[in-house]
CSV table of C-alpha atoms in Angstrom, one decimal:
chain,number,residue,atom,x,y,z
M,11,MET,CA,59.0,85.7,46.1
M,12,GLU,CA,57.3,84.0,43.4
M,13,GLN,CA,54.1,85.2,42.3
M,14,VAL,CA,51.1,83.4,41.2
M,15,ASN,CA,50.9,84.0,37.6
M,16,GLY,CA,49.3,82.7,34.3
M,17,ASP,CA,51.9,79.6,34.2
M,18,THR,CA,51.2,78.6,37.8
M,19,LEU,CA,47.2,78.4,37.1
M,20,ALA,CA,47.8,76.6,33.5
M,21,ALA,CA,50.3,73.9,35.5
M,22,ALA,CA,47.5,72.9,37.3
M,23,ARG,CA,45.6,69.9,36.1
M,24,LYS,CA,43.7,69.1,39.2
M,25,VAL,CA,42.3,71.3,41.8
M,26,ILE,CA,41.4,69.1,45.2
M,27,ALA,CA,39.8,70.6,48.0
M,28,VAL,CA,39.0,69.2,51.4
M,29,HIS,CA,35.7,69.4,52.8
M,30,ILE,CA,36.1,70.0,56.9
M,31,ASN,CA,39.8,70.4,58.5
M,32,TYR,CA,39.4,73.1,60.8
M,33,PRO,CA,38.0,72.3,64.3
M,34,SER,CA,36.4,75.6,64.5
M,35,ARG,CA,34.7,75.0,61.1
M,36,ALA,CA,33.7,71.6,62.4
M,37,ALA,CA,31.8,72.8,65.4
M,38,GLN,CA,30.2,75.2,63.5
M,39,ARG,CA,28.9,72.4,61.0
M,40,GLY,CA,27.9,70.0,64.2
M,41,ARG,CA,30.0,67.1,62.7
M,42,THR,CA,33.6,66.2,63.2
M,43,PRO,CA,34.8,63.6,60.2
M,44,ALA,CA,36.8,60.8,61.4
M,45,GLN,CA,38.8,60.7,57.6
M,46,PRO,CA,39.2,63.4,55.4
M,47,SER,CA,36.9,63.5,52.3
M,48,TYR,CA,37.4,65.7,48.9
M,49,PHE,CA,35.8,66.8,45.6
M,50,LEU,CA,37.4,68.3,42.8
M,51,LYS,CA,37.0,71.5,41.0
M,52,PRO,CA,38.0,72.0,37.4
M,53,SER,CA,41.0,73.8,36.6
M,54,SER,CA,39.6,76.4,34.8
M,55,SER,CA,37.8,77.8,38.0
M,56,LEU,CA,41.1,78.9,38.7
M,57,ALA,CA,42.0,82.7,38.9
M,58,PRO,CA,44.5,85.0,40.2
M,59,SER,CA,44.3,87.9,42.3
M,60,GLY,CA,42.3,90.9,41.4
M,61,SER,CA,40.0,89.1,39.2
M,62,VAL,CA,36.2,89.9,39.3
M,63,ILE,CA,33.9,86.8,39.9
M,64,GLU,CA,30.0,87.0,39.0
M,65,ARG,CA,27.6,85.8,41.4
M,66,PRO,CA,25.2,84.1,38.8
M,67,ALA,CA,22.1,85.4,37.6
M,68,GLY,CA,19.4,84.6,39.8
M,69,CYS,CA,21.5,83.5,42.4
M,70,GLU,CA,21.2,84.6,46.3
M,71,LEU,CA,23.6,82.7,48.0
M,72,LEU,CA,27.7,83.0,46.8
M,73,GLY,CA,29.7,81.8,49.8
M,74,TYR,CA,33.3,82.5,50.1
M,75,GLU,CA,35.6,80.1,52.0
M,76,GLY,CA,39.2,81.4,52.7
M,77,GLU,CA,41.9,78.3,52.3
M,78,ILE,CA,45.4,77.8,52.1
M,79,ALA,CA,46.5,76.2,49.0
M,80,LEU,CA,49.2,73.7,48.4
M,81,VAL,CA,51.2,73.6,45.4
M,82,ILE,CA,52.5,70.1,44.2
M,83,GLY,CA,56.1,70.4,43.3
M,84,LYS,CA,57.3,66.9,42.5
M,85,ALA,CA,54.7,63.8,41.6
M,86,ALA,CA,53.6,61.8,44.4
M,87,ARG,CA,52.1,58.2,44.2
M,88,ARG,CA,51.9,56.3,47.3
M,89,VAL,CA,53.9,58.2,49.4
M,90,GLY,CA,53.9,58.1,53.3
M,91,ILE,CA,53.2,60.7,55.6
M,92,ASP,CA,57.1,61.4,56.7
M,93,ASP,CA,57.8,62.1,52.8
M,94,ALA,CA,54.6,63.9,51.9
M,95,TRP,CA,55.6,67.5,52.6
M,96,SER,CA,58.7,67.3,50.4
M,97,HIS,CA,56.2,67.0,47.4
M,98,VAL,CA,55.0,70.2,47.9
M,99,ALA,CA,56.5,73.2,46.5
M,100,ALA,CA,54.7,76.4,47.9
M,101,VAL,CA,51.8,77.1,50.2
M,102,THR,CA,49.7,80.1,48.8
M,103,ALA,CA,46.4,81.9,49.6
M,104,SER,CA,42.9,81.1,48.0
M,105,ASN,CA,39.3,81.4,48.3
M,106,ASP,CA,37.0,78.5,47.8
M,107,LEU,CA,33.9,80.2,46.3
M,108,GLY,CA,30.5,78.7,45.6
M,109,VAL,CA,26.9,78.9,45.1
M,110,TYR,CA,24.7,77.3,47.7
M,111,ASP,CA,21.6,77.8,45.0
M,112,LEU,CA,23.1,75.0,43.0
M,113,ARG,CA,23.8,72.4,45.7
M,114,TYR,CA,21.0,70.3,45.4
M,115,ALA,CA,21.7,69.5,42.3
M,116,ASP,CA,25.3,68.4,42.5
M,117,LYS,CA,24.4,65.1,44.2
M,118,GLY,CA,27.5,65.6,46.6
M,119,SER,CA,30.0,66.5,43.8
M,120,ASN,CA,29.8,70.3,44.1
M,121,LEU,CA,30.7,70.7,40.4
M,122,ARG,CA,28.1,73.2,39.6
M,123,SER,CA,28.0,74.8,43.1
M,124,LYS,CA,31.8,75.5,43.4
M,125,GLY,CA,33.0,74.6,39.6
M,126,GLY,CA,32.3,78.2,37.9
M,127,ASP,CA,34.5,80.3,36.4
M,128,GLY,CA,36.6,82.1,38.5
M,129,PHE,CA,35.5,80.2,41.7
M,130,THR,CA,39.0,79.2,42.6
M,131,PRO,CA,41.2,82.5,43.1
M,132,VAL,CA,44.9,81.6,44.2
M,133,GLY,CA,47.7,84.0,44.9
M,134,PRO,CA,49.1,86.8,44.9
M,135,ALA,CA,52.7,85.1,46.0
M,136,LEU,CA,53.8,81.4,46.6
M,137,ILE,CA,55.6,80.7,49.9
M,138,PRO,CA,58.1,78.2,49.4
M,139,ALA,CA,57.0,74.7,51.4
M,140,ASP,CA,60.6,74.2,52.8
M,141,ALA,CA,60.5,77.4,54.5
M,142,VAL,CA,57.7,77.2,56.7
M,143,ASP,CA,56.4,74.6,59.2
M,144,PRO,CA,53.3,73.4,58.1
M,145,ALA,CA,51.5,73.5,61.5
M,146,GLY,CA,52.6,77.1,62.2
M,147,LEU,CA,50.7,78.8,59.4
M,148,ARG,CA,48.2,81.4,59.7
M,149,ILE,CA,45.0,82.0,57.2
M,150,ARG,CA,42.9,85.3,57.4
M,151,THR,CA,40.0,86.7,55.5
M,152,TRP,CA,38.8,89.9,55.0
M,153,HIS,CA,35.2,90.8,54.0
M,154,ASN,CA,34.8,94.8,52.9
M,155,GLY,CA,37.6,95.3,55.1
M,156,GLN,CA,36.4,93.6,58.2
M,157,LEU,CA,38.4,90.7,59.5
M,158,VAL,CA,36.0,87.2,59.4
M,159,GLN,CA,38.3,84.6,59.6
M,160,ASP,CA,41.5,84.2,61.7
M,161,ASP,CA,42.9,80.9,62.4
M,162,THR,CA,46.2,78.9,62.5
M,163,THR,CA,47.1,75.2,61.2
M,164,GLU,CA,48.3,73.9,64.6
M,165,ASP,CA,45.4,72.0,65.6
M,166,LEU,CA,44.0,71.0,61.8
M,167,LEU,CA,42.0,67.5,61.9
M,168,PHE,CA,44.0,66.6,59.0
M,169,PRO,CA,47.6,68.0,59.0
M,170,PHE,CA,48.8,68.6,55.1
M,171,ALA,CA,51.2,66.1,54.9
M,172,ARG,CA,48.3,63.0,56.1
M,173,LEU,CA,46.2,65.1,53.1
M,174,VAL,CA,49.0,64.5,50.5
M,175,ALA,CA,50.1,61.1,51.5
M,176,ASP,CA,46.0,60.2,51.8
M,177,LEU,CA,45.2,61.5,48.1
M,178,SER,CA,48.7,60.0,46.4
M,179,GLN,CA,47.2,56.3,47.8
M,180,LEU,CA,44.6,56.2,44.9
M,181,LEU,CA,45.6,59.1,42.5
M,182,THR,CA,49.0,60.3,41.2
M,183,LEU,CA,49.4,64.3,42.4
M,184,GLU,CA,51.1,65.8,39.2
M,185,GLU,CA,53.5,68.7,39.5
M,186,GLY,CA,51.3,71.9,39.5
M,187,ASP,CA,48.4,70.6,41.7
M,188,ILE,CA,46.8,72.1,44.0
M,189,ILE,CA,45.1,71.4,47.3
M,190,LEU,CA,42.7,73.4,48.9
M,191,THR,CA,43.1,72.5,52.7
M,192,GLY,CA,39.7,73.4,54.2
M,193,THR,CA,38.2,76.5,55.9
M,194,PRO,CA,38.2,78.0,59.4
M,195,ALA,CA,35.0,79.3,61.1
M,196,GLY,CA,33.5,82.5,59.4
M,197,ALA,CA,33.2,81.7,56.0
M,198,SER,CA,30.2,83.5,55.0
M,199,VAL,CA,28.2,85.0,51.9
M,200,ALA,CA,28.7,87.4,49.7
M,201,ARG,CA,27.2,89.8,47.6
M,202,PRO,CA,27.7,92.1,44.4
M,203,GLY,CA,30.0,94.9,45.0
M,204,ASP,CA,31.9,93.2,48.0
M,205,VAL,CA,35.4,92.9,48.3
M,206,LEU,CA,36.9,89.6,49.7
M,207,GLU,CA,40.5,89.2,50.7
M,208,VAL,CA,42.6,86.0,51.8
M,209,GLU,CA,46.1,86.3,53.0
M,210,VAL,CA,48.3,83.3,54.3
M,211,SER,CA,51.3,84.3,56.5
M,212,ALA,CA,54.1,82.7,58.6
M,213,GLY,CA,56.0,84.6,60.8
M,214,SER,CA,57.5,87.4,58.1
M,215,LEU,CA,56.4,85.7,55.4
M,216,THR,CA,53.4,86.5,53.4
M,217,THR,CA,51.5,85.8,50.2
M,218,GLY,CA,50.0,89.4,50.4
M,219,ARG,CA,46.1,90.0,50.2
M,220,LEU,CA,44.4,87.6,47.2
M,221,ILE,CA,41.7,90.3,46.2
M,222,THR,CA,38.4,89.2,44.5
M,223,ARG,CA,35.7,91.5,43.6
M,224,VAL,CA,32.1,90.4,43.2
M,225,GLU,CA,29.8,91.5,40.6
M,226,GLU,CA,26.2,90.4,39.3
M,227,GLY,CA,26.1,87.9,36.7
M,228,THR,CA,23.6,89.2,33.8
M,229,THR,CA,23.0,86.2,31.8
M,230,PRO,CA,20.4,83.8,33.0
M,231,PHE,CA,20.7,79.9,33.5
M,232,ALA,CA,19.1,78.0,30.3
M,233,ASP,CA,15.7,76.3,30.9
M,234,PHE,CA,17.2,72.7,30.1
M,235,GLY,CA,19.5,72.4,33.5
M,236,ALA,CA,18.7,72.7,36.9
M,237,GLY,CA,18.4,76.4,38.2
M,238,PRO,CA,19.2,78.1,41.5
M,239,LYS,CA,16.9,77.1,44.0
M,240,VAL,CA,17.4,77.6,47.7
M,241,ASP,CA,15.6,77.1,51.1
M,242,ASP,CA,16.4,78.2,54.6
M,243,LEU,CA,19.0,75.2,55.7
M,244,GLN,CA,20.7,76.5,52.5
M,245,ARG,CA,20.7,80.1,53.9
M,246,GLU,CA,21.7,78.9,57.4
M,247,GLU,CA,24.7,76.9,56.1
M,248,ALA,CA,26.0,79.6,53.7
M,249,TRP,CA,25.7,82.5,56.2
M,250,GLY,CA,27.1,80.2,59.2
M,251,SER,CA,23.8,80.7,61.6
M,252,ARG,CA,20.6,80.9,61.1
M,253,GLU,CA,20.9,84.4,63.0
M,254,ALA,CA,23.2,85.7,60.6
M,255,ALA,CA,21.3,84.6,57.7
M,256,GLY,CA,18.2,86.6,59.2
M,257,LEU,CA,16.0,83.5,60.2
M,258,PRO,CA,14.1,83.0,63.2
M,259,ALA,CA,15.4,80.6,66.0
M,260,PRO,CA,13.7,77.2,65.4
M,261,ALA,CA,11.0,76.5,67.8
M,262,SER,CA,12.3,74.5,71.0
M,263,THR,CA,10.3,71.7,72.5
M,264,LEU,CA,10.8,73.6,75.6
M,265,THR,CA,9.0,76.4,76.0
M,266,PRO,CA,9.1,79.3,78.7
M,267,GLU,CA,5.8,78.0,79.2
M,268,LEU,CA,6.5,74.3,79.5
M,269,LYS,CA,9.8,75.0,81.5
M,270,ALA,CA,8.0,77.1,83.8
M,271,LYS,CA,5.5,74.6,84.6
M,272,LEU,CA,8.4,72.0,85.1
M,273,GLU,CA,10.2,74.0,87.4
M,274,SER,CA,7.0,74.2,89.4
M,275,VAL,CA,6.3,70.7,90.0
M,276,ALA,CA,8.5,68.2,92.7
M,277,THR,CA,10.6,65.6,91.2
M,278,ALA,CA,8.7,62.8,92.9
M,279,THR,CA,5.8,64.1,91.2
M,280,LEU,CA,7.0,63.7,87.5
M,281,SER,CA,8.6,60.4,88.6
M,282,SER,CA,5.3,59.1,89.7
M,283,GLN,CA,3.4,60.2,86.4
M,284,MET,CA,6.6,58.6,84.4
M,285,ARG,CA,5.6,55.3,86.5
M,286,LYS,CA,2.2,55.5,85.5
M,287,ARG,CA,2.8,55.8,81.9
M,288,GLY,CA,5.1,52.7,82.0
M,289,LEU,CA,8.2,54.7,82.0
M,290,ASN,CA,10.2,53.2,85.1
M,291,ASN,CA,14.0,53.5,83.8
M,292,VAL,CA,14.2,57.3,83.3
M,293,SER,CA,16.1,58.5,86.2
M,294,ILE,CA,20.1,59.2,86.3
M,295,ASP,CA,21.3,57.5,89.6
M,296,GLY,CA,24.2,57.5,91.7
M,297,LEU,CA,25.4,61.2,91.0
M,298,GLN,CA,26.0,64.4,93.3
M,299,GLY,CA,25.8,67.9,92.6
M,300,THR,CA,27.8,71.0,93.0
M,301,ARG,CA,24.6,73.3,94.2
M,302,PRO,CA,21.9,71.2,96.1
M,303,ASP,CA,20.1,74.2,96.4
M,304,ARG,CA,19.5,74.6,92.5
M,305,ARG,CA,16.8,72.8,90.3
M,306,VAL,CA,17.6,72.7,86.8
M,307,VAL,CA,15.3,72.1,83.5
M,308,GLY,CA,16.9,72.4,80.3
M,309,LEU,CA,17.5,70.3,76.9
M,310,ALA,CA,20.1,67.5,76.6
M,311,ARG,CA,23.2,67.8,74.6
M,312,THR,CA,25.1,64.4,74.9
M,313,LEU,CA,28.9,63.4,74.9
M,314,ARG,CA,30.2,59.9,74.8
M,315,TYR,CA,33.2,58.8,76.4
M,316,VAL,CA,34.6,55.0,74.9
M,317,PRO,CA,37.1,53.2,77.4
M,318,ASN,CA,41.1,54.5,76.7
M,319,ARG,CA,43.0,52.7,74.2
M,320,GLU,CA,46.6,54.4,73.8
M,321,ASP,CA,46.4,54.2,69.8
M,322,LEU,CA,42.9,55.7,69.4
M,323,PHE,CA,43.5,58.5,71.8
M,324,LYS,CA,46.7,59.6,70.0
M,325,THR,CA,44.0,60.5,67.2
M,326,HIS,CA,41.1,61.5,68.9
M,327,GLY,CA,42.0,62.8,72.5
M,328,GLY,CA,44.0,65.5,71.4
M,329,GLY,CA,43.3,68.8,69.9
M,330,PHE,CA,39.6,70.0,69.5
M,331,ASN,CA,38.8,66.7,70.5
M,332,ALA,CA,34.8,65.5,71.2
M,333,GLN,CA,35.0,66.8,74.9
M,334,LYS,CA,36.1,70.2,74.1
M,335,LYS,CA,33.5,70.7,70.6
M,336,ALA,CA,30.5,69.5,73.1
M,337,ILE,CA,31.7,72.1,75.8
M,338,ASP,CA,32.2,74.6,72.9
M,339,SER,CA,28.7,74.3,71.4
M,340,VAL,CA,26.3,73.6,74.2
M,341,ASN,CA,24.1,76.7,74.1
M,342,GLU,CA,22.1,78.7,76.3
M,343,GLY,CA,19.8,76.9,79.0
M,344,GLU,CA,20.9,73.2,77.4
M,345,ILE,CA,22.3,70.7,80.0
M,346,LEU,CA,25.2,68.9,78.8
M,347,VAL,CA,25.1,65.1,79.6
M,348,MET,CA,28.0,62.6,79.7
M,349,GLU,CA,28.5,58.9,79.4
M,350,ALA,CA,31.6,57.9,81.3
M,351,ARG,CA,30.2,54.3,82.0
M,352,CYS,CA,30.0,54.9,85.7
M,353,GLU,CA,34.1,54.9,85.6
M,354,LYS,CA,35.1,56.5,88.7
M,355,GLY,CA,39.0,56.5,88.1
M,356,THR,CA,39.5,59.7,86.6
M,357,GLY,CA,37.9,62.9,85.7
M,358,THR,CA,35.9,63.9,83.0
M,359,VAL,CA,35.3,67.7,83.2
M,360,GLY,CA,37.6,70.1,85.0
M,361,ASP,CA,37.2,73.7,85.8
M,362,ILE,CA,38.3,75.4,82.7
M,363,LEU,CA,35.8,73.5,80.6
M,364,ALA,CA,33.0,73.7,83.1
M,365,LEU,CA,33.8,77.6,83.1
M,366,ARG,CA,33.6,77.4,79.5
M,367,ALA,CA,30.0,75.9,79.5
M,368,GLN,CA,29.2,78.2,82.1
M,369,VAL,CA,30.2,81.1,80.2
M,370,ARG,CA,28.0,79.7,76.9
M,371,GLY,CA,24.8,79.9,79.1
M,372,ALA,CA,24.6,75.5,79.9
M,373,ALA,CA,22.2,75.2,82.7
M,374,ALA,CA,24.1,72.4,83.9
M,375,ILE,CA,26.7,69.5,83.4
M,376,ILE,CA,25.5,65.9,84.0
M,377,THR,CA,28.7,63.0,84.1
M,378,ASP,CA,28.2,59.7,85.7
M,379,GLY,CA,32.2,60.0,86.1
M,380,GLY,CA,34.5,61.9,88.0
M,381,VAL,CA,35.1,65.6,88.2
M,382,ARG,CA,38.2,66.9,88.6
M,383,ASP,CA,39.3,70.5,90.5
M,384,TYR,CA,36.3,70.2,92.6
M,385,THR,CA,36.9,73.3,94.7
M,386,ALA,CA,36.7,75.4,91.2
M,387,VAL,CA,33.8,73.6,89.7
M,388,ALA,CA,31.9,73.6,92.8
M,389,GLY,CA,32.2,77.5,93.1
M,390,LEU,CA,30.4,78.1,89.9
M,391,ASP,CA,27.1,79.5,89.7
M,392,MET,CA,26.3,76.6,87.0
M,393,PRO,CA,25.6,73.2,89.0
M,394,THR,CA,27.6,69.9,87.9
M,395,TRP,CA,26.3,66.2,88.7
M,396,PHE,CA,28.7,63.7,89.3
M,397,ALA,CA,29.5,60.5,90.6
M,398,ASN,CA,32.9,61.4,92.8
M,399,THR,CA,35.8,63.5,92.6
M,400,HIS,CA,39.1,62.4,91.2
M,401,PRO,CA,42.6,64.4,90.2
M,402,ALA,CA,43.4,62.4,87.0
M,403,VAL,CA,43.1,63.5,83.3
M,404,LEU,CA,40.2,61.5,81.4
M,405,GLY,CA,43.2,59.7,79.3
M,406,ARG,CA,43.9,57.5,82.2
M,407,ARG,CA,40.5,56.1,81.5
M,408,HIS,CA,38.3,57.5,78.7
M,409,ILE,CA,38.8,58.9,75.0
M,410,PRO,CA,36.2,61.6,74.2
M,411,TRP,CA,34.6,60.1,71.1
M,412,ASP,CA,31.6,61.5,69.6
M,413,THR,CA,28.6,64.2,70.5
M,414,ASP,CA,24.8,64.7,69.9
M,415,ILE,CA,24.2,60.7,70.1
M,416,THR,CA,22.1,58.5,72.3
M,417,ILE,CA,23.9,57.6,75.2
M,418,ALA,CA,23.8,56.2,78.4
M,419,CYS,CA,24.5,57.9,81.6
M,420,GLY,CA,23.8,56.8,85.2
M,421,GLY,CA,21.8,54.0,83.9
M,422,ALA,CA,19.6,55.8,82.1
M,423,THR,CA,19.3,56.4,78.2
M,424,VAL,CA,19.5,59.9,77.1
M,425,GLN,CA,18.9,61.4,73.7
M,426,PRO,CA,19.5,64.8,72.3
M,427,GLY,CA,16.7,67.2,73.2
M,428,ASP,CA,15.3,64.9,76.1
M,429,ILE,CA,14.3,67.4,78.5
M,430,ILE,CA,16.5,67.0,81.7
M,431,VAL,CA,15.2,67.9,85.2
M,432,ALA,CA,17.5,67.7,88.0
M,433,ASP,CA,17.7,68.8,91.8
M,434,SER,CA,18.7,67.5,94.9
M,435,ASP,CA,16.0,64.6,94.8
M,436,GLY,CA,17.7,63.1,91.5
M,437,ILE,CA,17.6,63.8,88.0
M,438,LEU,CA,15.1,63.0,85.5
M,439,VAL,CA,14.9,62.1,81.8
M,440,ILE,CA,11.7,63.0,80.1
M,441,PRO,CA,10.6,62.2,76.5
M,442,PRO,CA,9.7,65.5,74.8
M,443,ALA,CA,6.7,64.5,73.2
M,444,ILE,CA,4.6,63.6,76.8
M,445,ALA,CA,6.2,66.7,78.6
M,446,GLU,CA,3.0,69.0,78.1
M,447,GLU,CA,0.5,66.0,79.3
M,448,LEU,CA,3.0,64.9,81.7
M,449,VAL,CA,3.5,68.4,83.4
M,450,ASP,CA,-0.4,69.1,83.6
M,451,ASP,CA,-1.2,66.0,85.3
M,452,CYS,CA,1.7,66.4,87.6
M,453,ILE,CA,-0.1,69.7,88.7
M,454,THR,CA,-3.4,68.1,88.7
M,455,GLN,CA,-1.5,65.7,91.5
M,456,GLU,CA,0.1,68.3,93.6
M,457,GLN,CA,-3.3,69.9,94.0
M,458,GLU,CA,-5.3,66.8,94.7
M,459,GLU,CA,-2.0,66.3,97.4
M,460,THR,CA,-2.2,69.6,99.0
M,461,PHE,CA,-5.8,68.8,99.6
M,462,ILE,CA,-5.1,65.5,101.2
M,463,PHE,CA,-2.4,67.2,103.1
M,464,GLU,CA,-4.8,69.8,104.9
M,465,MET,CA,-7.5,67.1,105.0
M,466,VAL,CA,-4.8,64.9,107.2
M,467,LYS,CA,-3.9,67.9,109.0
M,468,GLN,CA,-7.5,68.5,110.1
M,469,GLY,CA,-7.2,65.1,111.6
M,470,ASN,CA,-8.7,62.5,109.0
M,471,SER,CA,-7.8,59.1,108.5
M,472,VAL,CA,-5.9,58.2,105.6
M,473,ASP,CA,-8.4,55.4,104.7
M,474,GLY,CA,-10.6,56.0,101.7
M,475,LEU,CA,-8.6,59.6,101.3
M,476,TYR,CA,-5.2,58.5,100.5
M,477,PRO,CA,-6.1,57.7,97.4
M,478,MET,CA,-9.1,59.6,97.5
M,479,ASN,CA,-12.9,57.3,96.8
M,480,LYS,CA,-15.7,58.9,95.4
M,481,GLU,CA,-16.6,60.5,98.5
M,482,TRP,CA,-13.4,62.1,99.0
M,483,GLN,CA,-12.7,63.2,95.3
M,484,THR,CA,-16.6,65.1,95.5
M,485,ARG,CA,-15.5,67.1,98.6
M,486,TYR,CA,-12.1,67.7,96.7
M,487,GLU,CA,-13.5,69.1,93.7
M,488,GLU,CA,-15.8,71.3,96.3
M,489,TRP,CA,-12.6,72.7,97.7
M,490,LYS,CA,-11.0,73.3,94.4
M,491,ALA,CA,-13.6,75.5,93.6
M,492,GLY,CA,-13.8,77.3,96.5
M,493,ASN,CA,-10.2,78.2,96.2
M,494,ALA,CA,-10.5,79.0,92.5
M,495,ASP,CA,-12.9,81.6,93.8
M,496,ASP,CA,-10.2,83.2,96.0
């Protein structure tokens, strides 16, 4: 197979990179683009396999991203998707390197952060494009010998032919130009002394491993330009998660103490206290649960379905769609709430996805649509609330559209981060800002109602007792003080 050499690198007048293209990366980033977006890297950033690249002096976060590179073989201008792949001569491995320390100065261009000399190694061999199925390629990345990225092109958000066709609508792709096609999950940070390797393969065909070594830069930035600057957000994005970056988990509005309080009070009491605050439309109505014995309290994650439209289902219904993204990103103790418009003519979740949510630690699933595979879903330890059972798949009536937005479910508005309390008495949506004060008042109310219950049990009339007048209030305070002494 032909090797990447100086001529290959010199022929590239443009290097174009795609932001997000792999479902696994989209899930990690928490956003799935509807259309591809791009940025340019200078041709001077290209380097062959075996190169040594610098982490610029004073920088902390040199990110690496194993990618598949397309090498244009003949000029493409306003080509269609069906013809686009014929304009690609070869595919090879690439590594889209960049320093997160300079992202703040780029205003979205990525020029300074990703345009450094040697920041786009490619090679070592070229696989002829006409010898492979573009949907049948495998990309792998090793960091100091450990496999950290392993994915295929089967379910890309934007297949390669679409990228070529899309770019050609506004600019001419010239022979030798290189398109970096996105990175899967697993990209992270390299330090001086590290070795990075990327390989692209298709069956027995392989590029071989693209090897890049990292060393520390020694020349500091001049003081007349933007210098390195990082914060915890950049660290989290560079490493892939707060945990990987060594950062503490973000503080939750639902602390263990608050959760325990909410679990201790009745749903009816919570509803009563919210009504006193003018919140009358905070119950998700008309649903039944698979586990009436269970009471759950958790933070809401949201998923919205829109009515099925066949052309849109083709673009949004398959692959790693919003439904699968929501299931695959729900976290420990969270509750996935689905807006299905109270449509009962199809299922919105089945046994496999419900099981996946349980494995990820979800506290519950709530949907105002149907559930499939009821017996299996009901057999899970994680409860599911639903409108009805139905055997049909969601494509009959729904398109999974977007996640983590404000939705409507069972007549109630639900926002990501709302506190959900659900049991056999009903499902309530609690605004986080009032939760502490609300539950403290609920605890007080239930103490009062315990006293009232005891007084009625002893034969007292409810007149003046329920609610308590001044006389009964005094006796209640005495009762409470006596019980506190016990």
